Amino acid sequence: MGTSVQVTPLCGVYNENPLSYLVSIDGFNILIDCGWNDHFHPQLLQPLSRVASTIDAVLLSHSDTLHLGALPYAMKQFGLSAPVYATEPVFRLGLLTMYDHYLSRKQVSEFDLFTLDDIDSAFQNVTRLTYSQNCHLSGKGEGIVIAPHVAGHLLGGTVWKITKDGEDVIYAVDFNHRKERHLNGTVLESFVRPAVLITDAYNALSNQPYRRQRDQEFLDAILNTLRGNGNVLLPVDTAGRVLELLLILEQHWEQHHLTFPIFFLTYVSSSTVDYVKSFLEWMSDSIAKSFEHTRDNAFLLKHVTLLINKSELENVPEGPKVVLASMASLEVGFSHDIFVEWAVDARNLVLFTERGQFGTRARMLQADPPPKAVKVTLSKRVPLVGEELAAYEEEQEKIKKEEALKATLVKEEESKAVVGADVGKTDPMLIDGHTKADGGGVRGEAYRDVLIDGFVPTSSVAPMFPFYDKTSEWDDFGEVINPDDYVIRDEDMDMGSMPMGGDLDGKLDENTASLMLDTTPSKVVSSELTVQIKCSLVYMDFEGRSDGRSIKSILSHVAPLKLVLVHGSAEATEHLKQHCLKHVCPHVYAPQIEETIDVTSDLCAYKVQLSEKLMSNVLFKKLGDYEIAWIDSEIEKTEGGSLSSLPLSTAPPPHKSVLVGDLKMADFKQFLSSKGIPVEFSGGALRCGEYVTLRKVGDASQKGGAAAIQQIVIEGLLCEEYYKIREYLYSQFYSL
Amino acid sequence: MASIVGGQGQSLKRRDSTLTRESDVMTITPLGAGSEVGRSCVFMTFKGKTIMFDCGIHPGFSGMAALPYFDEIDPSTIDVLLITHFHLDHAASLPYFLEKTTFKGRVFMTHATKAIYKLLLSDFVKVSKVSVEDMLFDEQDILRSMDKIEVIDFHQTLEVNGIRFWCYTAGHVLGAAMFMVDIAGVRVLYTGDYSREEDRHLRAAELPQFSPDVCIIEATYGVQLHQPRHIREKRFTDVIHSTVAQGGRVLIPAFALGRAQELLLILDEYWSNHPELHNVPIYYASPLAKRCMAVYQTYINAMNERIRNQFANSNPFDFKHISPLKSIDEFNDVGPSVVMASPGSLQSGLSRQLFDKWCAEKKNVCLIPGYVVEGTLAKTIINEPKEVTLMNGLTAPLNMQVHYISFSAHADSAQTTTFLEELMPPNIILVHGEANEMGRLKQKLVTHFTDRNTKLYTPKNCQSVEMPFNVEKMAKTIGKLAERTPDNGENVSGLLVRKGFSYQIIAPDDLHVFSQLSTANVTQRITIPYSGAFGVIKHRLKQIYESVESVPDEETGVLTLQVHERVTVRQDSENHLSLQWTADPISDMVSDSVVALVLNASREMPKVVEEVIKDEGVEELKKSEKIIHALLLNLFGNVKYGEDGRLVITVDDNVAYLDKQTGEVESENEGLKERVKVAFRRIQTAVKPIPVSGV
């Protein structure tokens, strides 16, 4: 029997909820995607919480919340501690997306599901892979090879291929076969006949207009509003599809020398673009090419201003402008605030580029007809004043004291370990005694002198440090403590914790950082109001997913032995299931949440060694990528229990000859006419010459497999032509 | 007449499978860099697959003489060409090789390498001052080669023609890679230039996860040991500091890209830490300086964590104390200064101009920061001769101090030894090193690995190393054939399918399930004119064949004959017999003989045939007329017999007249006319017997 494979959806089946699926391969539990929605409803994660501790590895496929949003929460609350695998952009942009979400939420509510530190520590575990890198798992997962492949849709988007014993399990959701400005199309079609394919039905029912036409409509809508002195708001995601939109706008502005300002406003916009600039190798061929030739980075945006703070936008002079702001859901974030301001003006346009998540404000506004008014909650974080502040301070003081006491106890044990740790952290690149100005994150100033400057342990020499004898005074109660030291250190910690995070995850804008570090006590003040929607609302599909028709054709090309459908409305899932049952393969599953389905392939297989004696008599015939031969062999069991095949000692028994090859009637027609035989199609048959007809019966595609056994009928009168045509027909095949 | 299937007829897809047995001997031949430094190029064949690593030029020669020995090989046989990094001695003959030879394989390099490759070679074409006929390639060739070069990311596994390969970080320069090639399970690692020491901007070379069977490794530094990096850096900055403090000038001849960036990082940092030096200018004299910056800024993901963290704050390659210098004319040579100029060999260009200008002055310093190739001026002055020859042919005293501090990021002998120790390859081939140095390293490694049965080779250029590999071929039997694991001595027959180097044994019925191939059944049906009695045929068949069975047809109940259970003979009409069988060499043969038999039988009774045909002629005609009418009625609805014997067809007020004898149609409506014509023609062919003139 083959490798045992079980699939258990944890979230996101028969609806558009976030994605999260458990795939168990020979007992090795892989969590593929760990999504959450923009509302961060903890009850969505119930199924995940039940299995989190058994998970052995996590694979992330895209950098948006729907695919990785729950990772920090799951790591913190559910004891999920497995290694995480993702591509570099998914890791980086996913991190920024989470930051943006956190900051947007924090700004308007006492958001406490996870903190920035949780995000950092969750992402610390990520092993970063490149496309088609075969990563061999070890330990419990010995023998399993995972490899990310291009998925399109988002930068770094991944189709995961999990291989064990030559059987492929492919996870491909939200892929896009079309090439876009900044992304290549998916390579999903290059996989053939995987044992299991897990894919989504999200777009099974939708069809897209042509890209050019859609782009034109998009730009027209924006420009018309701008020329009518209106503002355009594009609620976008943090670091996903927005990149494509930025490129569209940038290119159009460049070509037509437009001067309307464009703003990209998220809490992390400048870091996003900085990182994206260094991800050229993950983008489309044309972007790479243009960089090679002109050295112009496509994301060196000349017409787009990056903002990380709404107040900057308010300083911009009046006049029509385009603002791309997060979140796409319009629930929170800059897009929400701007929407509230702009919705009341009929000149303005709110342009949605993706379907809003279910139950969000964006989804509500995309309804047809759009609502006339929506209720919004305007929340604001304001610093504490007066009595509140006093109360807060008192409380903090108490907490601090307790902590100081605790720290004292812990400190003693730690002090020795710190020596080693700090040395490791210190920059080994110093040339001389000058301390680096930006000793970012190095707090152990006291231990700095331990280091011999520029000392670099080489591989041949065991690293040795001068013995540092810590002299400290002791009394009967232990080390003498000066409480003041610790008070200062505490503050130091507060200040230091963020740059530390910054080091690990790269850069955060200073303003953002200050915002995050803003330790001024504050509270959230909310007020509800109803916004009359006068502005125009438009939805255009810039989601960058393959549409229904393409999905179907890709699926029938890939032709998996077993197919699992997830993520998509019940209607879409059912539709795709019926379609695939008819045209793709007989084993199509669409499991419910927490329903475990067994997709273990019913393949039988055993390995046998091909002896040199046998192989020397085999003459291969080449057919495309394949080489093929008929063998008759005798099996010999060696002592080790392995099988070896030897040539037959007796004359081989006759076997029914096999014709191998794929006859395409149209190609054969061409071939015959090139041989000077008049051919034409009539009534589904190929008339060759005057007396011979050739037919293919029992259409190959009906059985599902890309090519089942073809039945070809050649009939005609007894004549020379008949034999000639038959010979040509045979030449299309290999007979074995 | 008939051909046996599988004969050597004309074929569309069939290519003669190579009859030459694929040898299991791996041959590795350095075409360059064999016991020398420069023009790296290693050619390797195994199991009919051919790979070439690197394609450089020798910096000490010019024109064709600088090329690797391409004459020794047939470039058209190469499947894959892998370039490790952008240095001229590893990549500069690529445009020549791609554009001027018969090479038609695929070329791969990393993203950063490709971006810099173009910059560097365009510059190389511009500055090399050889005559036009000596020119190996021009700017256009480089541009064309860019289109053929494909990119590979670190760790990305690609498969071309059954050759699987991927690459690891090699240190050395930005984008430098070590290639691991896997052919049928035998792995070869080609390190290119590598360094196991992390520096200011690059990662150290990775240790591959898999141990290779053959390791082709550089031996540039032989048995030398590098000083620890911080000591080298200290020496470097000390020399510069003291020289400029005494009013001298420092010339650093360095290769424009790669190591230069590392030196600039050191200088810039040193300057920012020493405010007293701020009035001493540092120049980076390279036309590429500015353009390569974009590349260095973009591919930070190929650099180490340190630089990436710095990048978070500001671009570390945005130097504060270093200014670019386009040419010597712009250079205002007053007072102390530090100039980094290319090329590193001091053979020509700006570095040589400055050298000529400064070499007589005692205060000045020439600081050689990297490996110098035999036969270049840089190598000559390391030995500190009394006099040197200037570019204008005059000799001048060499008073300038010469310091040699290597930053060239090649592995030293300690690194090489540890690297090999961890990898434990059974075969080691040393390349890219001077013969003497290499010999010493070989000796050292031999003593080091004595107990391990490791084979060490130091081939010269064009000298082949042959290594036999015994690769066990394993096949996976799947599908119906594998429903039961066979016992000892049992026979297994099926299709052996090879893709790349993996084998599968599959039952013919399963072929389409496990591969993209499909099988076909061809049913043949042939009609033979025969008007005799069916019984005659039956009798004759029984005389000749062992097994002839009468079976009633399933649908019509007509009696049919089955010959050897392969060919079915049946009387279709009174004048025709039909034969039906499934294509197969034996069935084809049987059917041929049946055909011959039937033809013989009918030749013996010509009279009977003739009469029967005449009798039926008139009836047939009437019958066919009826059928024609009925069919037309079905097609067009309103069909009547006209007065002149023509058929009148009326469709939506349009009238067409059809002459049944001639098939001519008259109508005012062209569309209808065409349709009637076609319909009639088809009916005719369907109704009337096909003339059998051909037989």
Short mmCIF file of C-alpha atoms in Angstrom, two decimals, chain A residues 88 92 128 130-137 149 164-167 192-193 274-275 277-282 285 288-289 291-297 427-432 434-438 452-456 458-460 502-508 557 561 603-612 614-616 618-638 642-643 645 648 650 653-663 667 671 675 680-682 687 690-691 694-695 703 705-720 722-724 726-736, chain B residues 1-6 9-15 17-19 21-22 24 111 114-116 118-119 143 146-147 151 153-158 161 164 196-200 209-210 228-231 233-234 237 266 269-270 273-275 291-292 294-295 297-302 304-306 308-314 414-415 418 470-479 481-500 503-506 508-509 511-529 576 581-586 588 591-592 595 599 681-682 685 690-695:
data_model
loop_
_atom_site.label_atom_id
_atom_site.label_comp_id
_atom_site.label_asym_id
_atom_site.label_seq_id
_atom_site.Cartn_x
_atom_site.Cartn_y
_atom_site.Cartn_z
CA GLU A 88 11.04 34.58 2.15
CA ARG A 92 8.51 39.04 5.46
CA ARG A 128 12.61 30.27 4.76
CA THR A 130 13.07 29.34 -2.12
CA TYR A 131 10.88 28.12 -4.92
CA SER A 132 11.49 24.51 -5.89
CA GLN A 133 13.86 23.99 -3.04
CA ASN A 134 13.52 20.43 -1.85
CA CYS A 135 13.51 20.55 1.89
CA HIS A 136 14.07 17.15 3.45
CA LEU A 137 12.37 16.88 6.79
CA HIS A 149 6.41 26.23 -6.01
CA LYS A 164 6.92 10.82 0.27
CA ASP A 165 8.03 7.63 -1.44
CA GLY A 166 7.45 9.13 -4.84
CA GLU A 167 3.86 10.08 -4.10
CA VAL A 192 0.95 15.70 -13.59
CA ARG A 193 -0.99 12.99 -11.91
CA ASP A 274 11.75 48.58 0.80
CA TYR A 275 11.50 44.86 1.23
CA LYS A 277 12.40 46.09 -3.80
CA SER A 278 14.74 43.37 -2.71
CA PHE A 279 12.43 40.55 -3.77
CA LEU A 280 13.02 40.93 -7.48
CA GLU A 281 14.02 37.29 -7.86
CA TRP A 282 10.53 36.30 -6.74
CA ASP A 285 10.49 37.48 -15.63
CA ALA A 288 13.81 40.75 -13.61
CA LYS A 289 14.65 41.46 -17.20
CA PHE A 291 16.24 45.27 -13.95
CA GLU A 292 19.02 43.45 -15.74
CA HIS A 293 18.83 45.76 -18.69
CA THR A 294 18.11 49.15 -17.26
CA ARG A 295 18.88 48.60 -13.59
CA ASP A 296 15.56 50.25 -12.75
CA ASN A 297 13.84 48.58 -9.90
CA ASP A 427 29.14 42.65 16.39
CA PRO A 428 32.29 40.74 15.56
CA MET A 429 33.14 43.09 12.75
CA LEU A 430 34.85 45.79 14.74
CA ILE A 431 38.22 46.81 13.48
CA ASP A 432 39.51 48.67 16.44
CA HIS A 434 35.80 52.16 18.75
CA THR A 435 32.46 51.19 20.02
CA LYS A 436 29.88 51.27 17.37
CA ALA A 437 27.49 54.12 17.65
CA ASP A 438 24.46 52.05 16.91
CA ILE A 452 38.51 41.23 22.42
CA ASP A 453 37.73 43.43 19.54
CA GLY A 454 37.58 41.74 16.21
CA PHE A 455 37.98 38.33 17.64
CA VAL A 456 36.48 35.88 15.24
CA THR A 458 37.46 30.26 13.12
CA SER A 459 36.21 26.83 12.45
CA SER A 460 39.55 25.23 13.14
CA GLY A 502 13.20 45.52 14.74
CA ASP A 503 16.52 43.80 14.42
CA LEU A 504 14.94 40.48 14.04
CA ASP A 505 12.28 41.40 11.62
CA GLY A 506 13.99 44.17 9.89
CA LYS A 507 12.96 47.66 9.88
CA LEU A 508 10.04 49.47 11.17
CA HIS A 557 -4.74 18.87 -17.01
CA LEU A 561 -5.66 10.59 -8.70
CA LEU A 603 -1.75 2.02 -5.24
CA CYS A 604 0.28 -1.05 -4.81
CA ALA A 605 3.95 -0.79 -5.38
CA TYR A 606 7.15 -2.60 -4.68
CA LYS A 607 10.71 -1.90 -5.60
CA VAL A 608 12.82 -4.20 -7.61
CA GLN A 609 16.41 -3.96 -8.67
CA LEU A 610 17.07 -4.11 -12.37
CA SER A 611 20.06 -6.31 -12.90
CA GLU A 612 22.73 -5.36 -15.38
CA LEU A 614 18.50 -7.69 -17.82
CA MET A 615 19.17 -4.11 -18.72
CA SER A 616 21.79 -4.96 -21.31
CA VAL A 618 16.58 -3.87 -23.09
CA LEU A 619 16.25 -1.49 -25.97
CA PHE A 620 14.47 1.66 -25.00
CA LYS A 621 12.32 3.63 -27.34
CA LYS A 622 12.07 7.33 -26.73
CA LEU A 623 8.73 9.06 -26.43
CA GLY A 624 8.94 12.65 -25.34
CA ASP A 625 10.42 12.70 -21.86
CA TYR A 626 9.89 9.01 -21.48
CA GLU A 627 11.77 6.00 -22.62
CA ILE A 628 9.88 2.79 -22.76
CA ALA A 629 10.53 -0.89 -23.32
CA TRP A 630 8.87 -4.23 -22.75
CA ILE A 631 10.56 -6.48 -20.28
CA ASP A 632 10.08 -10.07 -19.30
CA SER A 633 11.91 -10.82 -16.15
CA GLU A 634 12.31 -13.38 -13.49
CA ILE A 635 12.24 -12.17 -9.94
CA GLU A 636 14.89 -13.27 -7.57
CA LYS A 637 14.67 -12.66 -3.89
CA THR A 638 18.02 -11.77 -2.44
CA SER A 642 15.02 -7.16 -1.62
CA LEU A 643 13.91 -8.16 -5.08
CA SER A 645 14.97 -8.99 -11.64
CA LEU A 648 14.13 -15.13 -18.18
CA THR A 650 13.30 -19.76 -20.82
CA PRO A 653 5.94 -16.10 -23.45
CA PRO A 654 4.22 -14.17 -26.18
CA HIS A 655 2.33 -11.13 -25.03
CA LYS A 656 -0.31 -9.02 -26.59
CA SER A 657 1.40 -6.23 -28.33
CA VAL A 658 0.89 -2.78 -26.95
CA LEU A 659 0.67 0.32 -29.02
CA VAL A 660 1.98 3.28 -27.09
CA GLY A 661 1.39 6.78 -28.24
CA ASP A 662 -1.16 9.49 -28.41
CA LEU A 663 -2.88 9.93 -31.72
CA ASP A 667 -1.94 16.08 -36.36
CA PHE A 671 0.93 14.18 -41.50
CA LYS A 675 2.56 12.41 -47.50
CA GLU A 680 -10.66 15.53 -44.79
CA PHE A 681 -12.80 15.34 -41.72
CA SER A 682 -16.36 14.32 -42.28
CA ARG A 687 -11.52 10.29 -44.67
CA GLU A 690 -11.09 7.68 -51.44
CA TYR A 691 -11.67 4.45 -49.69
CA LEU A 694 -10.29 6.50 -39.69
CA ARG A 695 -12.26 7.03 -36.54
CA LYS A 703 -13.21 8.78 -18.44
CA GLY A 705 -7.89 10.60 -17.11
CA ALA A 706 -6.04 12.85 -19.50
CA ALA A 707 -5.69 9.94 -21.82
CA ALA A 708 -7.23 6.56 -21.30
CA ILE A 709 -6.91 3.76 -23.79
CA GLN A 710 -7.72 5.08 -27.20
CA GLN A 711 -9.86 3.08 -29.56
CA ILE A 712 -9.09 3.71 -33.17
CA VAL A 713 -10.97 2.14 -36.05
CA ILE A 714 -9.59 2.09 -39.52
CA GLU A 715 -11.82 0.76 -42.22
CA GLY A 716 -11.86 0.69 -45.94
CA LEU A 717 -11.81 -1.27 -49.07
CA LEU A 718 -9.09 -3.65 -49.88
CA CYS A 719 -6.65 -1.54 -51.80
CA GLU A 720 -3.10 -0.47 -51.74
CA TYR A 722 -5.42 1.03 -47.17
CA TYR A 723 -2.14 -0.58 -46.34
CA LYS A 724 -0.23 2.58 -46.93
CA ARG A 726 -2.26 1.75 -42.02
CA GLU A 727 1.49 1.89 -42.13
CA TYR A 728 1.40 5.62 -41.52
CA LEU A 729 -0.95 5.03 -38.64
CA TYR A 730 1.39 2.50 -37.12
CA SER A 731 4.24 4.92 -37.41
CA GLN A 732 2.44 7.14 -34.90
CA PHE A 733 2.80 4.50 -32.25
CA TYR A 734 5.38 2.35 -30.66
CA SER A 735 4.56 -1.27 -30.67
CA LEU A 736 5.92 -3.20 -27.76
CA MET B 1 1.76 -5.31 -48.73
CA ALA B 2 1.28 -5.27 -45.02
CA SER B 3 4.04 -4.33 -42.72
CA ILE B 4 4.85 -5.89 -39.44
CA VAL B 5 4.32 -3.43 -36.69
CA GLY B 6 7.50 -2.11 -35.31
CA GLY B 9 9.13 2.23 -41.54
CA GLN B 10 9.08 5.96 -41.76
CA SER B 11 8.28 7.36 -38.42
CA LEU B 12 7.22 10.62 -36.99
CA LYS B 13 8.20 10.36 -33.40
CA ARG B 14 10.59 7.52 -33.39
CA ARG B 15 14.19 8.46 -33.03
CA SER B 17 17.50 5.05 -29.64
CA THR B 18 21.15 5.34 -28.96
CA LEU B 19 22.64 1.96 -29.31
CA ARG B 21 25.70 1.65 -24.07
CA GLU B 22 25.67 4.39 -21.56
CA ASP B 24 28.92 4.18 -16.00
CA HIS B 111 20.09 36.31 -10.21
CA LYS B 114 23.40 37.53 -14.11
CA ALA B 115 22.82 41.16 -13.28
CA ILE B 116 26.49 41.83 -12.64
CA LYS B 118 26.27 42.01 -18.02
CA LEU B 119 27.75 45.07 -16.36
CA LEU B 143 23.08 41.27 -25.00
CA MET B 146 21.58 37.61 -21.72
CA ASP B 147 18.47 36.23 -23.36
CA VAL B 151 18.40 32.07 -13.52
CA ASP B 153 17.93 30.72 -6.97
CA PHE B 154 19.95 29.29 -4.13
CA HIS B 155 18.63 25.85 -3.14
CA GLN B 156 16.18 25.79 -6.00
CA THR B 157 16.25 22.33 -7.54
CA LEU B 158 16.00 22.20 -11.30
CA ASN B 161 17.19 16.28 -19.28
CA ARG B 164 19.10 17.45 -11.33
CA ARG B 196 34.05 29.55 4.53
CA GLU B 197 34.54 32.80 6.36
CA GLU B 198 31.74 35.28 6.79
CA ASP B 199 32.79 38.81 6.06
CA ARG B 200 31.23 42.22 6.14
CA GLN B 209 23.32 18.77 3.24
CA PHE B 210 24.29 15.78 1.13
CA PRO B 228 42.29 35.93 10.88
CA ARG B 229 40.20 38.53 9.19
CA HIS B 230 40.39 41.14 11.88
CA ILE B 231 44.19 41.09 11.74
CA GLU B 233 41.68 44.35 8.36
CA LYS B 234 43.82 45.96 10.99
CA THR B 237 43.69 50.12 7.81
CA ILE B 266 35.92 48.56 5.65
CA GLU B 269 33.57 52.37 8.47
CA TYR B 270 37.15 53.18 9.41
CA ASN B 273 35.36 56.17 13.22
CA HIS B 274 38.36 58.42 12.62
CA PRO B 275 37.28 62.02 12.21
CA ARG B 291 25.64 51.00 -11.69
CA CYS B 292 26.65 48.07 -9.58
CA ALA B 294 21.72 49.14 -7.70
CA VAL B 295 22.55 45.46 -7.87
CA GLN B 297 21.10 47.25 -3.05
CA THR B 298 18.64 44.84 -4.59
CA TYR B 299 20.10 41.47 -3.77
CA ILE B 300 20.49 41.98 -0.07
CA ASN B 301 18.76 38.68 0.41
CA ALA B 302 21.87 37.00 -0.92
CA ASN B 304 24.40 38.00 5.42
CA GLU B 305 22.19 38.94 8.32
CA ARG B 306 24.49 41.72 9.40
CA ARG B 308 20.41 43.03 6.11
CA ASN B 309 19.98 44.44 9.56
CA GLN B 310 22.02 47.47 8.61
CA PHE B 311 19.94 47.82 5.52
CA ALA B 312 16.96 48.25 7.77
CA ASN B 313 18.40 51.56 8.94
CA SER B 314 20.18 52.86 5.90
CA ALA B 414 42.44 25.01 6.85
CA GLN B 415 39.03 25.82 5.43
CA THR B 418 37.59 21.10 7.32
CA ASN B 470 28.28 1.40 -10.14
CA VAL B 471 24.79 2.65 -9.97
CA GLU B 472 22.13 0.23 -8.94
CA LYS B 473 19.08 0.63 -11.07
CA MET B 474 15.95 0.34 -9.03
CA ALA B 475 12.55 0.13 -10.62
CA LYS B 476 9.26 0.66 -8.92
CA THR B 477 6.58 -1.74 -9.93
CA ILE B 478 3.22 -0.11 -9.53
CA GLY B 479 -0.41 -0.60 -10.29
CA LEU B 481 1.39 -5.59 -11.64
CA ALA B 482 2.15 -4.88 -8.03
CA GLU B 483 -1.05 -6.11 -6.48
CA ARG B 484 0.99 -8.93 -5.09
CA THR B 485 4.70 -9.00 -4.42
CA PRO B 486 6.08 -11.85 -6.49
CA ASP B 487 7.90 -14.79 -5.05
CA ASN B 488 11.29 -16.04 -5.93
CA GLY B 489 11.50 -17.27 -9.49
CA GLU B 490 8.22 -15.80 -10.57
CA ASN B 491 8.00 -13.99 -13.87
CA VAL B 492 7.05 -10.38 -14.23
CA SER B 493 6.36 -8.88 -17.60
CA GLY B 494 5.32 -5.38 -18.33
CA LEU B 495 6.33 -2.05 -19.66
CA LEU B 496 9.53 -0.61 -18.33
CA VAL B 497 9.18 3.14 -18.38
CA ARG B 498 12.12 5.37 -17.80
CA LYS B 499 11.86 9.06 -17.11
CA GLY B 500 15.07 10.77 -16.28
CA TYR B 503 12.30 3.41 -13.66
CA GLN B 504 8.81 2.07 -13.35
CA ILE B 505 7.36 -1.24 -14.36
CA ILE B 506 3.74 -0.85 -15.33
CA PRO B 508 0.04 -1.79 -20.25
CA ASP B 509 -3.48 -1.00 -19.03
CA LEU B 511 0.24 3.18 -18.48
CA HIS B 512 -2.03 6.18 -18.80
CA VAL B 513 -2.61 6.26 -15.06
CA PHE B 514 1.01 6.61 -14.09
CA SER B 515 2.46 8.50 -16.97
CA GLN B 516 1.41 10.94 -19.58
CA LEU B 517 1.72 8.23 -22.18
CA SER B 518 -1.29 6.45 -23.47
CA THR B 519 -1.95 3.23 -25.26
CA ALA B 520 -4.21 2.60 -28.19
CA ASN B 521 -6.12 -0.20 -29.76
CA VAL B 522 -6.47 -0.08 -33.52
CA THR B 523 -9.41 -1.97 -34.94
CA GLN B 524 -9.15 -2.67 -38.62
CA ARG B 525 -12.05 -3.36 -40.88
CA ILE B 526 -11.49 -4.10 -44.50
CA THR B 527 -13.99 -4.82 -47.23
CA ILE B 528 -13.12 -7.23 -49.99
CA PRO B 529 -15.21 -7.69 -53.11
CA HIS B 576 -18.61 -7.99 -50.28
CA TRP B 581 -9.38 -7.56 -36.41
CA THR B 582 -7.40 -5.70 -33.85
CA ALA B 583 -4.01 -4.57 -34.99
CA ASP B 584 -1.22 -6.77 -33.81
CA PRO B 585 1.66 -8.21 -35.81
CA ILE B 586 0.22 -11.73 -35.81
CA ASP B 588 -2.09 -8.56 -39.38
CA SER B 591 -5.65 -11.16 -42.05
CA ASP B 592 -3.26 -10.79 -44.95
CA VAL B 595 -7.40 -11.57 -47.86
CA LEU B 599 -9.13 -12.91 -53.62
CA ARG B 681 -22.75 14.60 -53.04
CA ARG B 682 -22.68 13.01 -49.63
CA THR B 685 -21.19 8.59 -51.87
CA ILE B 690 -17.55 2.84 -54.07
CA PRO B 691 -15.81 1.95 -57.31
CA VAL B 692 -13.18 -0.68 -56.71
CA SER B 693 -10.83 0.24 -59.48
CA GLY B 694 -7.85 0.35 -57.19
CA VAL B 695 -7.73 -3.34 -56.49
#
